[in-house]
Short mmCIF file of C-alpha atoms and ligand atoms in Angstrom, two decimals:
data_model
loop_
_atom_site.label_atom_id
_atom_site.label_comp_id
_atom_site.label_asym_id
_atom_site.label_seq_id
_atom_site.Cartn_x
_atom_site.Cartn_y
_atom_site.Cartn_z
CA MET A 1 -29.47 51.16 -16.65
CA SER A 2 -25.90 52.05 -15.63
CA ARG A 3 -24.15 48.89 -16.93
CA ILE A 4 -23.77 48.06 -20.63
CA PRO A 5 -27.17 47.01 -22.05
CA ARG A 6 -27.48 43.40 -23.19
CA ILE A 7 -29.16 42.66 -26.52
CA VAL A 8 -30.03 39.06 -27.34
CA ILE A 9 -31.07 38.07 -30.87
CA LEU A 10 -32.82 34.72 -31.24
CA GLY A 11 -32.38 33.16 -34.67
CA ALA A 12 -29.88 33.93 -37.42
CA GLY A 13 -32.33 33.76 -40.31
CA TYR A 14 -33.11 36.71 -42.58
CA GLY A 15 -34.48 38.95 -39.83
CA GLY A 16 -31.96 37.98 -37.14
CA ILE A 17 -28.79 38.11 -39.22
CA VAL A 18 -29.67 41.49 -40.76
CA THR A 19 -30.38 42.86 -37.26
CA ALA A 20 -27.00 41.56 -36.05
CA ILE A 21 -25.13 42.98 -39.05
CA GLY A 22 -26.89 46.34 -38.60
CA LEU A 23 -25.93 46.46 -34.91
CA GLN A 24 -22.31 45.58 -35.54
CA LYS A 25 -22.08 48.41 -38.05
CA GLU A 26 -23.80 51.03 -35.88
CA LEU A 27 -22.85 50.36 -32.29
CA ASN A 28 -19.70 51.85 -30.83
CA TYR A 29 -17.33 49.84 -28.68
CA ASN A 30 -18.88 49.18 -25.24
CA GLU A 31 -22.29 50.61 -26.16
CA ALA A 32 -24.01 47.22 -25.86
CA ASP A 33 -23.27 43.51 -25.44
CA VAL A 34 -24.86 41.75 -28.38
CA THR A 35 -25.46 37.98 -28.39
CA LEU A 36 -26.79 36.08 -31.39
CA VAL A 37 -28.22 32.61 -30.73
CA ASN A 38 -28.88 30.08 -33.48
CA LYS A 39 -29.45 26.33 -33.59
CA HIS A 40 -26.72 25.85 -36.17
CA ASP A 41 -23.44 27.65 -36.78
CA TYR A 42 -24.64 28.56 -40.26
CA HIS A 43 -27.28 30.86 -41.74
CA TYR A 44 -29.37 29.21 -44.41
CA ILE A 45 -30.61 30.86 -47.52
CA THR A 46 -34.18 29.65 -47.20
CA THR A 47 -35.13 31.18 -50.54
CA HIS A 48 -32.84 28.60 -52.23
CA LEU A 49 -34.03 25.54 -50.33
CA HIS A 50 -36.42 24.27 -53.02
CA MET A 51 -33.37 23.47 -55.17
CA PRO A 52 -31.38 21.23 -52.79
CA ALA A 53 -34.71 19.67 -51.74
CA ALA A 54 -35.26 18.47 -55.31
CA GLY A 55 -31.56 17.71 -55.78
CA THR A 56 -30.96 20.32 -58.50
CA ASP A 57 -28.42 22.08 -56.26
CA ASN A 58 -26.11 21.08 -53.44
CA PRO A 59 -27.36 21.89 -49.89
CA GLU A 60 -23.89 23.31 -49.24
CA ASN A 61 -24.71 26.23 -51.58
CA ALA A 62 -27.66 27.27 -49.40
CA ARG A 63 -25.65 27.67 -46.20
CA VAL A 64 -23.23 30.32 -45.03
CA ASP A 65 -21.08 30.09 -41.89
CA ILE A 66 -22.27 32.67 -39.38
CA SER A 67 -18.65 33.40 -38.48
CA LYS A 68 -18.20 34.72 -42.05
CA LEU A 69 -21.07 37.20 -41.58
CA ILE A 70 -20.49 38.63 -38.13
CA ASP A 71 -17.56 40.27 -36.41
CA GLU A 72 -17.01 38.09 -33.38
CA PHE A 73 -15.27 40.96 -31.58
CA LYS A 74 -18.60 42.81 -31.68
CA ILE A 75 -21.16 40.01 -31.50
CA ASP A 76 -21.05 36.90 -29.32
CA PHE A 77 -22.38 33.97 -31.27
CA VAL A 78 -23.93 31.13 -29.26
CA LYS A 79 -24.72 27.92 -31.11
CA SER A 80 -27.63 26.51 -29.14
CA THR A 81 -31.34 25.80 -29.28
CA VAL A 82 -33.76 28.14 -27.55
CA VAL A 83 -36.22 26.15 -25.47
CA GLN A 84 -38.10 28.88 -23.63
CA ILE A 85 -38.60 32.64 -23.70
CA ARG A 86 -39.41 34.25 -20.33
CA PRO A 87 -40.25 37.87 -21.05
CA HIS A 88 -41.30 38.70 -17.46
CA ASP A 89 -37.91 37.58 -16.13
CA LYS A 90 -36.01 38.89 -19.20
CA LYS A 91 -34.45 35.45 -19.59
CA ILE A 92 -33.93 32.98 -22.39
CA ILE A 93 -33.59 29.31 -21.59
CA LEU A 94 -31.28 27.51 -23.97
CA GLU A 95 -30.85 23.74 -24.12
CA ASP A 96 -27.60 24.08 -22.17
CA SER A 97 -27.60 27.47 -20.42
CA THR A 98 -29.58 30.63 -19.62
CA LEU A 99 -29.19 34.14 -21.01
CA SER A 100 -30.42 37.42 -19.52
CA TYR A 101 -31.27 40.41 -21.66
CA ASP A 102 -32.34 44.03 -21.53
CA TYR A 103 -33.50 44.00 -25.16
CA LEU A 104 -34.65 40.94 -27.07
CA VAL A 105 -35.07 40.35 -30.80
CA VAL A 106 -37.12 37.28 -31.73
CA GLY A 107 -36.34 35.96 -35.21
CA LEU A 108 -36.92 32.23 -34.84
CA GLY A 109 -38.75 31.87 -38.17
CA GLY A 110 -41.86 29.88 -38.93
CA GLU A 111 -43.06 26.32 -38.63
CA PRO A 112 -45.15 24.32 -41.10
CA GLU A 113 -48.87 24.99 -40.60
CA THR A 114 -50.70 21.68 -40.79
CA PHE A 115 -54.20 22.96 -39.85
CA GLY A 116 -54.66 19.83 -37.74
CA ILE A 117 -54.82 17.64 -40.89
CA PRO A 118 -54.31 14.06 -39.66
CA GLY A 119 -51.02 12.43 -40.60
CA LEU A 120 -49.23 15.48 -42.02
CA ARG A 121 -46.89 15.88 -39.06
CA GLU A 122 -46.07 12.18 -39.05
CA TYR A 123 -45.80 11.30 -42.74
CA ALA A 124 -45.17 14.45 -44.79
CA MET A 125 -41.83 16.19 -45.25
CA ASN A 126 -41.25 19.96 -45.21
CA ILE A 127 -38.89 22.42 -46.87
CA ARG A 128 -37.66 24.43 -43.94
CA SER A 129 -33.99 23.85 -43.15
CA ILE A 130 -30.81 22.36 -44.57
CA ASN A 131 -31.46 19.12 -42.68
CA SER A 132 -35.06 18.87 -43.87
CA VAL A 133 -34.12 19.35 -47.52
CA ARG A 134 -31.28 16.82 -47.29
CA LEU A 135 -33.88 14.34 -46.11
CA ILE A 136 -36.23 15.09 -49.04
CA ARG A 137 -33.45 14.80 -51.59
CA GLU A 138 -32.12 11.51 -50.20
CA HIS A 139 -35.66 10.17 -49.82
CA ILE A 140 -36.50 10.89 -53.48
CA GLU A 141 -33.38 9.06 -54.67
CA TYR A 142 -34.14 6.15 -52.37
CA GLN A 143 -37.66 5.88 -53.85
CA PHE A 144 -36.14 5.44 -57.32
CA ALA A 145 -33.72 2.82 -55.98
CA LYS A 146 -36.59 0.94 -54.26
CA PHE A 147 -38.67 1.03 -57.43
CA LYS A 148 -35.88 -0.81 -59.27
CA ARG A 149 -36.26 -3.68 -56.78
CA GLU A 150 -40.07 -3.67 -56.85
CA PRO A 151 -41.12 -2.47 -60.34
CA GLY A 152 -44.83 -2.99 -59.55
CA ARG A 153 -44.72 -0.28 -56.89
CA THR A 154 -45.35 2.87 -58.93
CA ASP A 155 -46.30 4.60 -55.67
CA TYR A 156 -42.55 4.78 -55.00
CA ILE A 157 -42.15 7.06 -58.01
CA THR A 158 -45.34 9.04 -57.41
CA PHE A 159 -44.65 12.39 -55.77
CA VAL A 160 -47.22 14.58 -54.06
CA VAL A 161 -46.68 18.24 -53.22
CA GLY A 162 -49.44 19.58 -50.96
CA GLY A 163 -50.10 23.28 -51.58
CA ALA A 164 -49.48 25.36 -54.72
CA GLY A 165 -48.29 28.50 -52.97
CA PHE A 166 -44.88 29.88 -53.91
CA THR A 167 -42.95 27.19 -52.01
CA GLY A 168 -44.92 24.37 -53.63
CA ILE A 169 -44.63 25.86 -57.12
CA GLU A 170 -40.89 26.58 -56.82
CA PHE A 171 -40.18 23.09 -55.48
CA ILE A 172 -42.27 21.30 -58.08
CA GLY A 173 -40.49 23.24 -60.85
CA GLU A 174 -37.16 21.88 -59.59
CA LEU A 175 -38.54 18.39 -59.02
CA ALA A 176 -39.88 18.26 -62.58
CA ASP A 177 -36.38 19.21 -63.80
CA ARG A 178 -34.74 16.57 -61.63
CA VAL A 179 -36.97 13.65 -62.57
CA PRO A 180 -35.57 13.10 -66.11
CA GLU A 181 -32.07 13.04 -64.62
CA LEU A 182 -33.12 10.47 -62.00
CA CYS A 183 -34.87 8.39 -64.66
CA ARG A 184 -31.61 8.24 -66.65
CA GLU A 185 -29.57 7.45 -63.54
CA PHE A 186 -31.88 4.65 -62.35
CA ASP A 187 -33.05 3.42 -65.79
CA VAL A 188 -36.69 4.21 -65.10
CA ASP A 189 -39.23 4.94 -67.83
CA PRO A 190 -40.18 8.64 -67.32
CA ALA A 191 -43.78 7.85 -68.31
CA LEU A 192 -44.16 5.90 -65.06
CA VAL A 193 -43.26 8.85 -62.82
CA LYS A 194 -46.16 10.98 -61.54
CA ILE A 195 -45.84 14.41 -59.94
CA TYR A 196 -48.99 15.85 -58.36
CA ASN A 197 -49.46 19.36 -57.05
CA ILE A 198 -52.60 19.56 -54.93
CA GLU A 199 -54.11 22.92 -54.07
CA ALA A 200 -57.19 23.62 -51.93
CA SER A 201 -57.94 27.09 -53.36
CA PRO A 202 -59.73 27.57 -56.70
CA THR A 203 -56.38 28.57 -58.24
CA ALA A 204 -52.67 27.89 -57.85
CA LEU A 205 -50.75 30.81 -56.27
CA PRO A 206 -53.93 32.33 -54.81
CA GLY A 207 -53.95 36.12 -54.99
CA PHE A 208 -51.14 36.32 -57.59
CA ASP A 209 -51.51 37.74 -61.10
CA PRO A 210 -53.88 35.34 -62.96
CA GLU A 211 -52.05 35.63 -66.32
CA LEU A 212 -48.75 34.66 -64.69
CA VAL A 213 -50.42 31.84 -62.74
CA GLU A 214 -51.75 30.50 -66.05
CA TYR A 215 -48.26 30.74 -67.56
CA ALA A 216 -46.71 28.95 -64.56
CA MET A 217 -49.22 26.12 -64.80
CA GLN A 218 -48.58 25.73 -68.53
CA VAL A 219 -44.80 25.59 -68.04
CA LEU A 220 -45.06 23.09 -65.20
CA SER A 221 -47.72 20.96 -66.92
CA LYS A 222 -45.43 20.68 -69.96
CA LYS A 223 -42.74 19.36 -67.62
CA GLY A 224 -45.15 16.64 -66.47
CA VAL A 225 -46.77 18.13 -63.36
CA VAL A 226 -50.40 17.15 -62.79
CA PHE A 227 -52.34 19.88 -60.96
CA LYS A 228 -55.32 19.10 -58.79
CA ILE A 229 -56.79 22.51 -58.06
CA ALA A 230 -59.68 23.22 -55.68
CA SER A 231 -58.87 19.86 -54.17
CA ALA A 232 -57.75 19.87 -50.53
CA ILE A 233 -55.70 17.20 -48.80
CA LYS A 234 -57.86 15.74 -46.04
CA GLU A 235 -55.43 13.23 -44.62
CA CYS A 236 -51.88 12.00 -45.05
CA THR A 237 -51.14 8.34 -44.41
CA PRO A 238 -48.00 6.17 -44.62
CA ASP A 239 -49.25 5.21 -48.11
CA GLY A 240 -50.05 8.66 -49.56
CA VAL A 241 -52.83 11.22 -49.31
CA VAL A 242 -56.62 11.27 -49.17
CA LEU A 243 -58.34 14.24 -50.84
CA MET A 244 -61.58 15.98 -49.80
CA ASP A 245 -63.58 14.16 -52.50
CA GLY A 246 -62.33 10.81 -51.20
CA GLU A 247 -59.74 10.22 -53.94
CA VAL A 248 -56.68 8.37 -52.67
CA ILE A 249 -53.27 9.01 -54.21
CA LYS A 250 -50.77 6.35 -53.32
CA SER A 251 -47.37 7.90 -52.92
CA GLY A 252 -44.15 7.21 -51.06
CA THR A 253 -43.31 10.93 -50.97
CA VAL A 254 -45.53 13.69 -49.67
CA VAL A 255 -43.98 17.15 -49.36
CA TRP A 256 -46.23 19.55 -47.46
CA THR A 257 -45.98 23.19 -48.56
CA GLY A 258 -49.41 24.23 -47.29
CA GLY A 259 -48.32 27.29 -45.31
CA VAL A 260 -46.36 28.57 -42.32
CA ARG A 261 -47.17 29.69 -38.81
CA GLY A 262 -45.03 31.33 -36.15
CA ASN A 263 -42.85 29.49 -33.69
CA ARG A 264 -44.82 27.68 -30.95
CA MET A 265 -42.52 29.05 -28.26
CA LEU A 266 -44.12 32.49 -28.68
CA GLU A 267 -47.54 31.25 -27.55
CA GLU A 268 -45.95 29.35 -24.71
CA ALA A 269 -44.17 32.54 -23.61
CA GLY A 270 -47.55 34.24 -23.16
CA PHE A 271 -47.42 36.66 -26.11
CA GLU A 272 -50.70 37.33 -27.88
CA THR A 273 -50.39 35.54 -31.23
CA MET A 274 -52.29 34.86 -34.43
CA ARG A 275 -51.30 31.49 -35.91
CA GLY A 276 -48.22 31.67 -33.73
CA ARG A 277 -47.19 35.11 -34.98
CA ILE A 278 -47.09 38.34 -32.97
CA VAL A 279 -48.74 41.53 -34.23
CA VAL A 280 -46.01 44.13 -33.67
CA ASP A 281 -46.28 47.90 -33.28
CA GLN A 282 -44.83 50.35 -35.79
CA MET A 283 -41.41 50.12 -34.12
CA LEU A 284 -41.64 46.29 -34.43
CA ARG A 285 -42.07 45.74 -30.67
CA THR A 286 -44.58 43.49 -28.95
CA LYS A 287 -47.68 45.00 -27.39
CA GLU A 288 -46.83 43.54 -23.99
CA PHE A 289 -43.10 44.33 -23.70
CA ASP A 290 -41.47 47.38 -25.27
CA ASN A 291 -38.01 45.80 -24.93
CA VAL A 292 -39.00 42.81 -27.12
CA TYR A 293 -38.77 43.22 -30.91
CA VAL A 294 -39.97 40.63 -33.41
CA VAL A 295 -38.80 40.12 -37.00
CA GLY A 296 -39.64 37.83 -39.91
CA ASP A 297 -42.06 34.91 -39.90
CA CYS A 298 -42.64 35.27 -36.11
CA SER A 299 -44.15 38.72 -36.65
CA ILE A 300 -47.24 40.16 -38.27
CA VAL A 301 -47.19 43.61 -39.82
CA LEU A 302 -50.57 44.89 -40.97
CA ASN A 303 -50.95 46.83 -44.21
CA GLU A 304 -53.13 49.95 -44.71
CA ASP A 305 -56.20 47.71 -45.06
CA GLY A 306 -55.45 45.98 -41.76
CA LYS A 307 -54.43 42.75 -43.52
CA PRO A 308 -51.14 40.98 -42.67
CA TYR A 309 -48.30 41.19 -45.19
CA PRO A 310 -47.26 37.68 -46.27
CA PRO A 311 -44.26 36.30 -44.36
CA THR A 312 -41.31 36.71 -46.71
CA ALA A 313 -37.55 37.10 -46.66
CA GLN A 314 -38.09 40.51 -48.20
CA ILE A 315 -40.07 41.83 -45.24
CA ALA A 316 -37.85 40.03 -42.68
CA THR A 317 -34.75 41.74 -44.11
CA GLN A 318 -36.36 45.18 -44.06
CA GLN A 319 -37.52 44.58 -40.49
CA GLY A 320 -34.00 43.57 -39.43
CA GLU A 321 -32.66 46.91 -40.66
CA ILE A 322 -35.29 48.88 -38.73
CA VAL A 323 -34.90 46.84 -35.55
CA ALA A 324 -31.13 47.44 -35.57
CA TYR A 325 -31.80 51.17 -36.01
CA ASN A 326 -34.41 51.23 -33.25
CA LEU A 327 -32.26 49.30 -30.79
CA VAL A 328 -29.45 51.81 -31.27
CA ALA A 329 -32.00 54.61 -30.82
CA ALA A 330 -33.34 52.98 -27.63
CA ILE A 331 -29.83 52.72 -26.19
CA ARG A 332 -28.88 56.29 -27.18
CA ASN A 333 -32.28 57.67 -26.26
CA THR A 334 -32.77 59.14 -29.74
CA PRO A 335 -35.94 58.94 -31.92
CA MET A 336 -36.88 55.57 -33.42
CA LYS A 337 -38.08 54.91 -36.98
CA GLU A 338 -41.47 53.50 -37.89
CA PHE A 339 -41.42 50.40 -40.06
CA LYS A 340 -42.88 50.84 -43.54
CA PHE A 341 -42.75 47.85 -45.86
CA ILE A 342 -41.39 48.66 -49.32
CA ASN A 343 -42.69 46.06 -51.75
CA ARG A 344 -39.86 45.44 -54.23
CA GLY A 345 -41.90 42.84 -56.11
CA VAL A 346 -42.31 39.08 -56.17
CA VAL A 347 -40.38 36.70 -58.40
CA ALA A 348 -40.80 32.92 -58.29
CA SER A 349 -38.81 30.30 -60.18
CA LEU A 350 -40.39 27.47 -62.19
CA GLY A 351 -37.23 25.39 -62.53
CA LYS A 352 -34.19 26.09 -64.68
CA ASN A 353 -34.33 29.34 -66.66
CA GLU A 354 -38.05 29.81 -66.05
CA ALA A 355 -39.78 32.15 -63.63
CA ILE A 356 -42.64 34.56 -63.17
CA GLY A 357 -42.61 37.90 -61.44
CA VAL A 358 -44.33 41.19 -60.77
CA VAL A 359 -42.28 44.29 -59.99
CA GLY A 360 -44.31 47.46 -59.56
CA ASP A 361 -46.91 47.26 -62.31
CA ARG A 362 -44.66 45.29 -64.67
CA LYS A 363 -45.02 41.56 -65.24
CA PHE A 364 -42.15 39.27 -66.17
CA LYS A 365 -41.99 35.66 -67.31
CA GLY A 366 -39.56 33.14 -68.81
CA THR A 367 -35.82 33.75 -68.90
CA VAL A 368 -36.13 37.47 -68.14
CA ALA A 369 -37.95 36.66 -64.91
CA ALA A 370 -35.35 33.95 -64.15
CA MET A 371 -32.60 36.57 -64.51
CA LEU A 372 -34.54 38.87 -62.23
CA LYS A 373 -34.76 36.09 -59.65
CA LYS A 374 -30.99 35.69 -59.81
CA ALA A 375 -30.57 39.46 -59.35
CA VAL A 376 -32.78 39.36 -56.23
CA ASP A 377 -30.71 36.48 -54.82
CA ILE A 378 -27.46 38.29 -55.53
CA ARG A 379 -28.74 41.49 -53.93
CA TYR A 380 -29.38 39.62 -50.68
CA LEU A 381 -25.99 37.90 -50.69
CA TYR A 382 -24.33 41.25 -51.30
CA LYS A 383 -26.29 42.84 -48.44
CA ILE A 384 -25.18 40.29 -45.85
CA GLY A 385 -21.74 39.26 -47.11
CA GLY A 386 -20.56 41.71 -49.80
CA ILE A 387 -18.81 40.67 -53.02
CA PRO A 388 -16.97 37.64 -51.51
CA LEU A 389 -20.30 36.00 -50.62
CA VAL A 390 -21.77 36.83 -54.04
CA ILE A 391 -18.81 35.09 -55.68
CA LYS A 392 -19.00 32.09 -53.33
CA LYS A 393 -22.75 31.46 -53.21
CA GLY A 394 -24.19 33.46 -56.10
CA ARG A 395 -24.16 30.52 -58.59
CA LEU A 396 -22.97 33.03 -61.20
P1 FAD B 401 -35.74 32.03 -41.00
O1 FAD B 401 -35.02 32.54 -42.19
O2 FAD B 401 -36.55 30.80 -41.11
O3 FAD B 401 -34.65 31.81 -39.83
C1 FAD B 401 -34.97 31.36 -38.56
C2 FAD B 401 -33.66 31.00 -37.87
O4 FAD B 401 -33.93 30.63 -36.52
C3 FAD B 401 -32.96 29.80 -38.50
O5 FAD B 401 -31.58 30.07 -38.62
C4 FAD B 401 -33.22 28.66 -37.51
O6 FAD B 401 -32.18 27.68 -37.48
C5 FAD B 401 -33.26 29.43 -36.19
N1 FAD B 401 -34.04 28.75 -35.15
C6 FAD B 401 -35.31 28.27 -35.26
N2 FAD B 401 -35.70 27.74 -34.09
C7 FAD B 401 -34.65 27.89 -33.24
C8 FAD B 401 -34.45 27.56 -31.87
N3 FAD B 401 -35.40 26.98 -31.14
N4 FAD B 401 -33.26 27.86 -31.30
C9 FAD B 401 -32.29 28.47 -32.01
N5 FAD B 401 -32.42 28.82 -33.30
C10 FAD B 401 -33.59 28.52 -33.91
N6 FAD B 401 -39.33 34.91 -49.35
C11 FAD B 401 -39.03 35.91 -50.22
O7 FAD B 401 -39.16 37.09 -49.88
N7 FAD B 401 -38.57 35.64 -51.48
C12 FAD B 401 -38.36 34.38 -51.92
O8 FAD B 401 -37.94 34.17 -53.06
C13 FAD B 401 -38.65 33.31 -51.03
N8 FAD B 401 -38.43 32.04 -51.41
C14 FAD B 401 -38.67 31.02 -50.53
C15 FAD B 401 -38.41 29.71 -50.95
C16 FAD B 401 -38.65 28.67 -50.10
C17 FAD B 401 -38.36 27.27 -50.56
C18 FAD B 401 -39.16 28.91 -48.78
C19 FAD B 401 -39.41 27.77 -47.84
C20 FAD B 401 -39.42 30.20 -48.35
C21 FAD B 401 -39.18 31.27 -49.23
N9 FAD B 401 -39.43 32.60 -48.85
C22 FAD B 401 -39.15 33.62 -49.71
C23 FAD B 401 -39.91 32.90 -47.48
C24 FAD B 401 -38.70 33.25 -46.58
O9 FAD B 401 -37.70 32.29 -46.72
C25 FAD B 401 -39.09 33.39 -45.11
O10 FAD B 401 -40.14 34.32 -44.99
C26 FAD B 401 -37.87 33.87 -44.32
O11 FAD B 401 -36.88 32.86 -44.29
C27 FAD B 401 -38.24 34.26 -42.90
O12 FAD B 401 -37.10 34.75 -42.25
P2 FAD B 401 -36.95 34.64 -40.68
O13 FAD B 401 -35.75 35.47 -40.31
O14 FAD B 401 -38.22 34.93 -40.01
O15 FAD B 401 -36.68 33.12 -40.37
P1 NAD B 402 -48.60 29.77 -48.60
O1 NAD B 402 -49.43 29.91 -47.39
O2 NAD B 402 -48.28 30.96 -49.38
O3 NAD B 402 -49.24 28.70 -49.58
C1 NAD B 402 -49.79 27.49 -49.09
C2 NAD B 402 -50.77 26.94 -50.11
O4 NAD B 402 -51.26 25.70 -49.63
C3 NAD B 402 -51.99 27.85 -50.30
O5 NAD B 402 -52.18 28.09 -51.67
C4 NAD B 402 -53.12 27.07 -49.67
O6 NAD B 402 -54.37 27.30 -50.31
C5 NAD B 402 -52.66 25.62 -49.89
N1 NAD B 402 -53.28 24.69 -48.95
C6 NAD B 402 -53.57 24.88 -47.63
N2 NAD B 402 -54.18 23.80 -47.12
C7 NAD B 402 -54.27 22.88 -48.11
C8 NAD B 402 -54.77 21.56 -48.18
N3 NAD B 402 -55.33 20.96 -47.14
N4 NAD B 402 -54.68 20.91 -49.37
C9 NAD B 402 -54.12 21.50 -50.44
N5 NAD B 402 -53.63 22.75 -50.44
C10 NAD B 402 -53.68 23.44 -49.27
O7 NAD B 402 -47.24 29.04 -48.09
P2 NAD B 402 -45.83 28.93 -48.83
O8 NAD B 402 -45.98 28.66 -50.28
O9 NAD B 402 -45.02 27.97 -48.02
O10 NAD B 402 -45.23 30.38 -48.67
C11 NAD B 402 -44.93 30.88 -47.35
C12 NAD B 402 -44.47 32.32 -47.47
O11 NAD B 402 -43.20 32.37 -48.12
C13 NAD B 402 -45.43 33.17 -48.29
O12 NAD B 402 -45.50 34.43 -47.73
C14 NAD B 402 -44.76 33.24 -49.64
O13 NAD B 402 -45.05 34.45 -50.32
C15 NAD B 402 -43.29 33.17 -49.26
N6 NAD B 402 -42.53 32.60 -50.37
C16 NAD B 402 -42.15 33.44 -51.36
C17 NAD B 402 -41.47 32.94 -52.44
C18 NAD B 402 -41.05 33.89 -53.54
O14 NAD B 402 -41.25 35.09 -53.40
N7 NAD B 402 -40.44 33.40 -54.61
C19 NAD B 402 -41.18 31.56 -52.52
C20 NAD B 402 -41.60 30.73 -51.49
C21 NAD B 402 -42.29 31.26 -50.42
#
């Protein structure tokens, strides 16, 4: 390759933006042409989205202009939607143009996994982007406004969250905090509002520390959440949900947090995938093409037991750092680094000033865990945008 190599990064989420920032720090002038493509001209802090979705925070706080994070003298930013990946031709088809690459980084994030459950795609909402959470927030307020016109319709103020994984639990914690505020604003008796969290597994937060799960359920139940555990959603309709045992819950608002899969474009591109995600090698490359790297929710990294690590911002960020390193190594023909996930712990919020977490072998709950959650958030903001971003978006 005698000309300057071209690196294209698809997606400016956790994996993509950290890759781009790593490359802009490491690459010398004229070592590579780097292009970052993203649907929007902002990066969103997905780990905050449960708050604007419930209306306990402004969506503006969960977005950061990409121009504030990258050096546009070093990285070309293209605001566009990727419609096709053609790894054999080394081309990316965008909605309005085509890009060629020598090295590709795929960081397009995940999509809601609906497991083919009828009606979920059509009638349920998802927490996945700034636009999707704006819709949920506005929809919830509209339900309260509609209820004032039709006071017999308690289904308008019945809220169903499908799935009690971390996304479902974090969202329902915020929603339970928001409801009393909405009741005051719309003069609605709080006793009439119902919030259901429906989980198919025999426990909420399957696989997480049972004592902390118990604590989370107590905190959320006290705030008015009704859990239906070991009770799968079988169908979603315009009027609510139908559960496995035939129970029907009438609700004007169904938020589906039942899991994520990789981006459909990866299957269409011919990569071998599992639930839309690509199993990568230790350098984070695909099996089929050693010039294609995958980060974040589009990738699968297996642990020592051969089981996939859960798709998280934590792993996406660590992958972004390694991919940047390995791309520089590929260009300079120096040794690459193997990816090893460092588990820094898991902390999940349960609404204002309440959280649960496990770091190493230590458990945390209540305000201490909530402070820990804030520290994790601040650490990420500092990593991508330094102190100015911490001050601007850190909700200090
Ligand atoms: P994303 O961050 O989803 O970014 C993908 C990017 O690609 C986006 O910018 C998107 O606009 C862009 N894109 C998508 N399709 C296209 C296209 N066709 N063309 C152009 N651009 C496109 N994980 C944790 O570790 N800790 C947490 O506390 C935590 N909290 C969470 C809270 C919530 C409410 C949710 C929903 C998730 C949470 N997660 C958390 C999981 C974490 O957010 C994801 O694992 C992480 O965002 C994945 O990063 P990513 O880089 O793969 O993709
Ligand atoms: P998930 O896959 O972790 O949880 C989905 C839940 O939905 C599961 O408990 C599953 O049993 C349940 N479910 C599936 N089908 C169902 C059905 N038909 N009816 C009822 N329940 C059903 O998905 P998630 O919560 O969106 O999390 C996605 C990823 O993001 C995970 O890796 C998670 O760890 C990560 N995340 C982390 C945090 C945090 O660290 N604070 C917060 C949010 C998300």
